[in-house]
């Protein structure tokens, strides 16, 4: 058990059993237990293994030490055109567990690799930290810098076969909250938006009232709600390569919106400019227009300097990428 | 019939019957009728009694006088730390009726007794007045003082076995409206929130546009919608002691929220303070926290001087009392 | 086909057929097709007529000219007490079609006749213009004047037997949007409110971002969604006199609200004035009040200079006309 103080002793089986955590309903799984800030010692084992032990004396040894040490964390910073930052945070305090730990690290690393080669409007900061104390430590050492964070995501439990869950930031309607909801809505897989609450992973720290950062939490299955959570069954078999890949794709889509969500001005705001003459118009042959053209009409109509492309995507029902494509075409055509 | 002018005459049965109101569908009940501001005389009687009368001449006598008099009302003022007032108003114009009259008086008296021994943040004013003209009179004589009213309740039809109804003030989203809705939501009995309308009891006067006071109306069955309303069947049998007791409890809970709904500042707003070390943390043994601890996390997270405890209760889904308890613990722990 | 360049040629039946549009699923109908801004020539014919043609050579003649000309439109201006304007716009570019063209012209003409004899608070401008280019032309020539438009309606497809549809303006919650929704809700016929989109009829131009005028579009069946649309079957038989009459009535009701939607001040704002003494009160005999009296109580209660009569109608659930009648009675009684 994590946080156990050192012990060397000989115990009778009865005494030993009182110190061992097992999962009777999953006799082959080993639970993952901690005793943070309470110096209690103990072991975690499979129920079957304990059942097989015969009566007798058992030698017990925990070679640990509760003493001051160092907190180690990883930080990866990718500078962008602006000093405004996007934060991606995952916990790395018990990486033997797959979904609840390793999946977040994996997706974050791949997302950083995806971004490193790109021109970036924002700067990106990736944190690989022990849960709770890691976020607290980083925030304590970077209080000024934290104020530069414009959008943030905590990634956890993001590699299993379950549908997506996005937990909103304390701000409740921050741009990252709208972006995550929009991307998940158009992504195709089942997804659910959860309200903020002051419990969970490191969004608790980023969303504490002194910081109140726009940081949400992206998950597939929600921590604590799947039986493998905090057991040895949350292993590499529980992670699905396709799920990890889709999770990365969702993260990349979120970053795409973050990078490209700007406000534009229609340069011909008095009535509709003739798109046909500029090669930007396609009818359906009947009396409608093709989706591509319709997206352009939306961008022209709402680009008054007040509506962002995300606003336009939300109001029109088009995915952000279609609205962004429309904006690019219109800019090339000199209309935006 | 109330407001009848005096009369002394001898009538034949036919003539008499044209002057008597009965309820054929409830032959044993006597209706309660008035003829306010219209000098018409008449009687109210049970249908059965009238049916039993034999032909002949009947002597008719109403010993009344329509002349200037005095309007009498009761007023009970409990001063508090602040001159800001909470108004509790009930009508006492026809106390022979139980639910529509006496129930409001009864609950108001008990609420005053409950409050008299307590330290009060607000001052409390209880009015026992004739409906309409009583409220108009009090407001006419206290126009300046009325401006001190911060929250108010009209109590009527509050002793029968029906579920609760709260009719919102004209302001529609006043603190009293939110408080009543919150308390009723967590009280357990069925309850319905009704929109404001400019008809009903004395909230009509308190909510007239010149005053526009935050005064709602708390009822069980809604006046005019139960058959006993304004009949002799609205008597002591129609009142249920348990209903009256629960109504009083709801009123006391509303007052509790009024008294304790404050805004606090988290004194450790940068990340979560360690609650365990302060004896304020209890986990469920697994990976969750107990409700009591969770309420504390909510209060810490939202106590930024902008959110009241009611805001926190509404957002978290906890009842106000749990949020208030959490705030008290955190204050004792020096965290708030 | 509209916009065909001139042609004189002799074609074999096969070649001819490649130039003729028909509707195989409606063999007796002739489609209405255009080739705006693309100089392609062609014909529209019934499928049956084309099927009857025998092999052979056919002489083809389109006596047209693609050259600079004049754009003709009709404009009818009815001055009112204010220079603020109400715009009624309909397209008159292919009046051989009934619902999609003629119905809008018809209702607009009758509405103008209805208004000409009345005293008008607003000035009214009726436009009879070719679709798209007509609106663009008028707006280009009247950019200053357009700023006076306070409310506007595009009328189209308003004579068939279908239920009403109102498409909201780009502003989304303009007064005209609320008025149209209110009138349709109380009119009795089925009606649907549609969100704004930057495609459709001339509201596209009036709602372009440089103008952003509060102009919605009132229809019965929605253009493009009924099979007769843009075919010879959209003829006088497709128009229903009763539908046209009801459409005119809805337009007149909308204008009524536009003309009469004002804010008033209750002259006795402290408590309820006694309506009975002023002959403005009628009870239902029981404990309620009649609808007429109830509407007066609503107007008195909300007439604080902030709520318009439309606000009061929306909040009370009464139709605007009942609220307006109440306001007039109260004004006569010196209470407003």
Coordinates of C-alpha atoms in Angstrom, one line a residue, chain A:
Chain A
X1 CA 0.0 0.0 0.0
X2 CA 1.3 3.4 -1.0
X3 CA 2.6 5.6 1.8
X4 CA 3.2 2.6 4.1
X5 CA 5.9 3.3 6.7
X6 CA 8.7 0.8 6.9
X7 CA 8.0 -2.5 8.8
X8 CA 9.8 -5.7 9.5
X9 CA 7.9 -8.2 11.6
X10 CA 6.6 -11.8 11.8
X11 CA 2.9 -12.2 11.8
X12 CA 0.5 -15.1 12.1
X13 CA -1.8 -15.5 9.1
X14 CA -4.8 -14.0 10.9
X15 CA -2.8 -10.8 11.7
X16 CA -1.4 -10.7 8.2
X17 CA -4.8 -10.9 6.6
X18 CA -6.0 -7.9 8.5
X19 CA -3.3 -5.9 6.8
X20 CA -4.0 -7.1 3.2
X21 CA -6.5 -5.5 0.8
X22 CA -8.2 -7.8 -1.7
X23 CA -11.2 -7.7 -4.0
X24 CA -13.4 -10.7 -3.2
X25 CA -15.7 -9.9 -6.1
X26 CA -12.7 -10.0 -8.5
X27 CA -10.5 -12.7 -7.0
X28 CA -7.7 -12.4 -9.5
X29 CA -7.4 -8.6 -9.4
X30 CA -5.1 -6.7 -7.1
X31 CA -6.5 -3.5 -5.7
X32 CA -4.5 -0.3 -5.8
X33 CA -4.7 1.4 -2.4
X34 CA -3.0 4.4 -0.8
X35 CA -2.8 5.8 2.7
X36 CA -1.7 9.3 2.0
X37 CA -0.9 11.4 5.0
X38 CA -1.8 8.6 7.4
X39 CA 1.2 6.4 8.3
X40 CA -0.6 3.1 8.1
X41 CA 1.1 0.1 6.6
X42 CA -0.5 -2.7 4.5
X43 CA -0.4 -4.8 1.4
X44 CA -2.5 -5.2 -1.7
X45 CA -3.0 -8.7 -3.2
X46 CA -5.4 -10.9 -5.2
X47 CA -8.1 -12.5 -3.2
X48 CA -7.1 -15.9 -4.7
X49 CA -3.5 -15.6 -3.6
X50 CA -4.5 -14.8 0.0
X51 CA -7.0 -17.7 0.0
X52 CA -4.2 -20.1 -0.9
X53 CA -2.0 -19.2 2.1
X54 CA -1.7 -21.9 4.8
X55 CA -1.7 -21.3 8.5
X56 CA 1.7 -20.3 10.0
X57 CA 4.0 -17.4 10.6
X58 CA 4.8 -14.9 7.9
X59 CA 7.7 -12.6 7.6
X60 CA 6.6 -9.1 6.7
X61 CA 8.9 -6.5 5.2
X62 CA 8.2 -3.1 3.8
X63 CA 11.5 -1.4 2.8
X64 CA 10.2 2.2 2.7
X65 CA 11.0 5.5 4.3
X66 CA 8.8 8.4 5.2
X67 CA 11.2 11.3 4.9
X68 CA 11.6 14.6 3.0
X69 CA 12.5 14.0 -0.6
X70 CA 12.0 15.6 -4.0
X71 CA 8.9 16.0 -6.2
X72 CA 9.8 15.2 -9.8
X73 CA 7.7 16.2 -12.7
X74 CA 8.0 16.6 -16.5
X75 CA 7.3 19.8 -18.3
X76 CA 7.3 20.3 -22.1
X77 CA 7.0 23.9 -23.4
X78 CA 6.3 24.6 -27.1
X79 CA 6.6 28.4 -27.7
X80 CA 4.1 29.9 -30.1
X81 CA 3.5 33.3 -31.7
X82 CA 1.8 34.5 -28.6
X83 CA 2.9 34.1 -24.9
X84 CA -0.7 33.1 -24.2
X85 CA -0.7 29.5 -23.2
X86 CA -2.6 26.3 -23.6
X87 CA -2.1 23.9 -20.8
X88 CA -2.3 20.1 -21.2
X89 CA -1.9 18.3 -17.8
X90 CA -1.8 14.6 -17.0
X91 CA -0.9 12.8 -13.8
X92 CA 2.0 10.4 -13.7
X93 CA 2.0 9.3 -10.1
X94 CA 1.1 5.6 -10.5
X95 CA 2.0 4.7 -14.1
X96 CA 1.5 1.0 -13.5
X97 CA -2.2 1.7 -14.1
X98 CA -3.3 2.0 -17.7
X99 CA -6.3 4.0 -18.2
X100 CA -6.1 6.0 -15.0
X101 CA -2.6 7.4 -15.6
X102 CA -0.8 6.0 -18.6
X103 CA -3.5 6.8 -21.2
X104 CA -3.3 10.5 -20.3
X105 CA 0.5 10.5 -20.5
X106 CA 0.4 8.7 -23.9
X107 CA -2.1 11.0 -25.5
X108 CA -0.4 14.1 -24.2
X109 CA 3.0 13.0 -25.5
X110 CA 1.5 12.3 -29.0
X111 CA -0.3 15.6 -29.0
X112 CA 3.0 17.3 -28.2
X113 CA 4.7 15.5 -31.0
X114 CA 1.8 16.5 -33.3
X115 CA 2.2 20.1 -32.4
X116 CA 6.0 20.4 -32.3
X117 CA 6.2 20.6 -36.1
X118 CA 3.4 23.1 -36.6
X119 CA 3.4 26.8 -36.5
X120 CA 1.6 27.7 -33.3
X121 CA -0.5 30.7 -32.5
X122 CA -0.5 29.8 -28.8
X123 CA 2.3 28.5 -26.7
X124 CA 1.7 25.0 -25.3
X125 CA 2.7 23.7 -21.9
X126 CA 2.5 20.0 -21.2
X127 CA 2.7 18.9 -17.5
X128 CA 3.4 15.3 -16.4
X129 CA 2.9 15.5 -12.7
X130 CA 1.9 13.5 -9.7
X131 CA -1.8 14.1 -9.1
X132 CA -2.8 16.9 -6.6
X133 CA 0.6 17.6 -5.1
X134 CA 2.1 18.0 -8.6
X135 CA -0.5 20.5 -9.8
X136 CA -0.2 22.4 -6.5
X137 CA 3.6 22.5 -6.7
X138 CA 3.6 23.7 -10.3
X139 CA 1.0 26.4 -9.5
X140 CA 2.8 27.5 -6.4
X141 CA 6.0 28.0 -8.4
X142 CA 4.3 29.6 -11.4
X143 CA 1.6 31.8 -10.1
X144 CA 2.4 34.6 -12.5
X145 CA 2.8 32.3 -15.5
X146 CA -0.5 30.6 -14.7
X147 CA -2.3 33.9 -15.6
X148 CA -1.2 33.4 -19.2
X149 CA -3.2 30.2 -19.5
X150 CA -6.1 30.8 -21.9
X151 CA -7.3 27.3 -22.3
X152 CA -6.5 24.0 -20.6
X153 CA -7.3 20.3 -20.6
X154 CA -6.6 17.6 -18.0
X155 CA -6.3 14.3 -19.8
X156 CA -7.1 11.1 -17.9
X157 CA -8.9 7.7 -18.4
X158 CA -8.8 8.4 -22.1
X159 CA -7.7 5.0 -23.5
X160 CA -10.5 2.6 -22.7
X161 CA -13.4 1.6 -25.0
X162 CA -16.0 3.8 -23.3
X163 CA -17.6 6.9 -24.8
X164 CA -16.2 10.4 -24.2
X165 CA -16.9 12.6 -21.1
X166 CA -15.9 16.2 -20.9
X167 CA -16.1 17.9 -17.5
X168 CA -16.5 21.6 -17.8
X169 CA -14.3 24.1 -16.1
X170 CA -15.5 26.1 -13.0
X171 CA -16.1 29.0 -15.4
X172 CA -18.8 26.8 -16.9
X173 CA -18.9 28.5 -20.3
X174 CA -15.3 29.1 -21.0
X175 CA -14.1 29.0 -24.6
X176 CA -12.5 25.6 -23.9
X177 CA -15.8 24.3 -22.6
X178 CA -17.6 25.4 -25.7
X179 CA -14.9 24.0 -28.0
X180 CA -14.8 20.6 -26.3
X181 CA -18.6 20.3 -26.5
X182 CA -18.6 21.4 -30.1
X183 CA -15.8 18.9 -31.2
X184 CA -17.4 16.0 -29.3
X185 CA -20.8 16.8 -30.7
X186 CA -19.5 16.6 -34.3
X187 CA -17.0 13.7 -33.7
X188 CA -19.5 10.9 -34.1
X189 CA -18.7 8.8 -31.0
X190 CA -21.1 9.0 -28.0
X191 CA -20.1 11.8 -25.7
X192 CA -21.5 13.4 -22.5
X193 CA -20.8 16.8 -21.0
X194 CA -20.5 16.9 -17.2
X195 CA -20.9 19.9 -15.0
X196 CA -17.9 21.1 -13.0
X197 CA -17.5 19.9 -9.5
X198 CA -14.7 20.5 -7.1
X199 CA -13.6 16.9 -7.0
X200 CA -11.9 14.7 -9.5
X201 CA -8.4 15.3 -11.0
X202 CA -6.1 18.3 -11.2
X203 CA -8.8 20.5 -12.7
X204 CA -9.6 20.9 -9.0
X205 CA -6.4 22.8 -8.5
X206 CA -6.4 24.8 -11.7
X207 CA -10.1 25.7 -11.0
X208 CA -9.5 26.7 -7.4
X209 CA -10.9 30.2 -6.8
X210 CA -7.6 32.0 -6.7
X211 CA -6.7 30.8 -10.1
X212 CA -10.1 30.0 -11.7
X213 CA -8.4 28.9 -14.9
X214 CA -10.4 27.8 -17.9
X215 CA -9.3 24.1 -17.6
X216 CA -11.7 21.2 -18.2
X217 CA -11.1 17.5 -18.0
X218 CA -11.4 15.1 -21.0
X219 CA -12.0 11.5 -20.3
X220 CA -13.6 8.4 -21.8
X221 CA -14.9 6.3 -18.9
X222 CA -15.2 8.4 -15.8
X223 CA -12.7 7.7 -13.0
X224 CA -14.2 5.6 -10.2
X225 CA -17.2 4.5 -12.3
X226 CA -15.6 1.4 -14.1
X227 CA -14.8 -1.7 -12.1
X228 CA -11.2 -1.9 -13.3
X229 CA -10.5 1.6 -11.8
X230 CA -7.7 1.4 -9.2
X231 CA -7.0 -2.3 -9.7
X232 CA -4.5 -4.4 -11.5
X233 CA -7.1 -4.9 -14.2
X234 CA -6.6 -1.3 -15.4
X235 CA -3.6 -2.6 -17.5
X236 CA -2.4 -2.5 -21.1
X237 CA -5.2 -4.9 -22.1
X238 CA -7.8 -2.5 -20.9
X239 CA -6.4 0.2 -23.2
X240 CA -7.6 0.0 -26.8
X241 CA -5.2 1.3 -29.5
X242 CA -8.2 2.6 -31.5
X243 CA -9.6 4.4 -28.5
X244 CA -6.2 6.1 -27.9
X245 CA -6.0 7.1 -31.5
X246 CA -9.5 8.6 -31.5
X247 CA -8.8 10.4 -28.3
X248 CA -5.7 11.9 -29.8
X249 CA -7.8 13.0 -32.8
X250 CA -10.3 14.7 -30.6
X251 CA -7.5 16.5 -28.8
X252 CA -6.0 17.6 -32.1
X253 CA -9.4 18.8 -33.2
X254 CA -9.8 20.8 -30.0
X255 CA -6.4 22.3 -30.6
X256 CA -7.4 23.1 -34.2
X257 CA -10.4 25.1 -33.0
X258 CA -8.3 26.9 -30.3
X259 CA -5.7 27.9 -32.9
X260 CA -8.2 29.0 -35.5
X261 CA -11.0 30.5 -33.6
X262 CA -10.8 34.2 -34.7
X263 CA -13.2 37.0 -35.6
X264 CA -13.3 38.3 -39.1
X265 CA -14.8 41.3 -41.0
X266 CA -16.9 40.8 -44.1
X267 CA -15.3 43.2 -46.6
X268 CA -18.6 43.5 -48.6
X269 CA -21.1 43.8 -45.7
X270 CA -23.8 45.6 -47.6
X271 CA -25.9 42.8 -49.2
X272 CA -24.4 39.5 -50.5
X273 CA -21.4 39.7 -52.8
X274 CA -21.8 37.7 -55.9
X275 CA -20.0 34.4 -55.1
X276 CA -20.6 32.8 -58.5
X277 CA -18.4 35.4 -60.3
X278 CA -15.6 34.6 -57.8
X279 CA -15.9 30.8 -58.2
X280 CA -17.2 30.4 -54.7
X281 CA -20.8 29.4 -55.4
X282 CA -22.2 26.0 -56.2
X283 CA -26.0 25.3 -56.4
X284 CA -27.4 21.9 -56.0
X285 CA -28.9 22.1 -59.5
X286 CA -32.3 22.7 -57.9
X287 CA -33.0 25.7 -55.8
X288 CA -30.6 25.1 -52.9
X289 CA -26.9 25.6 -52.4
X290 CA -24.3 23.0 -51.6
X291 CA -23.1 22.8 -48.0
X292 CA -19.8 24.3 -48.8
X293 CA -21.5 27.4 -50.3
X294 CA -24.0 27.5 -47.4
X295 CA -21.1 27.6 -44.9
X296 CA -19.6 30.6 -46.8
X297 CA -22.9 32.4 -46.7
X298 CA -23.0 31.9 -42.9
X299 CA -19.4 33.2 -42.5
X300 CA -20.2 36.2 -44.6
X301 CA -23.4 36.9 -42.8
X302 CA -22.0 36.8 -39.3
X303 CA -18.5 38.1 -39.8
X304 CA -19.1 41.5 -38.3
X305 CA -16.1 41.5 -36.0
X306 CA -18.3 40.3 -33.1
X307 CA -18.8 36.7 -34.0
X308 CA -16.0 34.2 -33.8
X309 CA -15.8 31.2 -36.1
X310 CA -16.9 29.1 -33.2
X311 CA -19.9 31.3 -32.7
X312 CA -20.7 30.9 -36.4
X313 CA -20.2 27.1 -36.2
X314 CA -22.5 26.9 -33.2
X315 CA -25.3 29.0 -34.7
X316 CA -25.2 27.4 -38.1
X317 CA -24.8 23.8 -37.0
X318 CA -21.8 23.3 -39.2
X319 CA -18.7 21.7 -37.8
X320 CA -15.9 24.2 -37.1
X321 CA -13.7 22.7 -39.8
X322 CA -16.3 23.5 -42.5
X323 CA -16.6 27.1 -41.2
X324 CA -12.9 27.5 -41.1
X325 CA -12.6 26.2 -44.7
X326 CA -15.2 28.7 -45.7
X327 CA -13.4 31.5 -44.0
X328 CA -10.2 30.6 -45.8
X329 CA -11.8 30.5 -49.2
X330 CA -13.5 33.9 -48.5
X331 CA -10.2 35.4 -47.4
X332 CA -8.5 34.1 -50.6
X333 CA -11.3 35.7 -52.5
X334 CA -10.8 39.0 -50.8
X335 CA -14.2 39.0 -49.1
X336 CA -13.0 38.5 -45.5

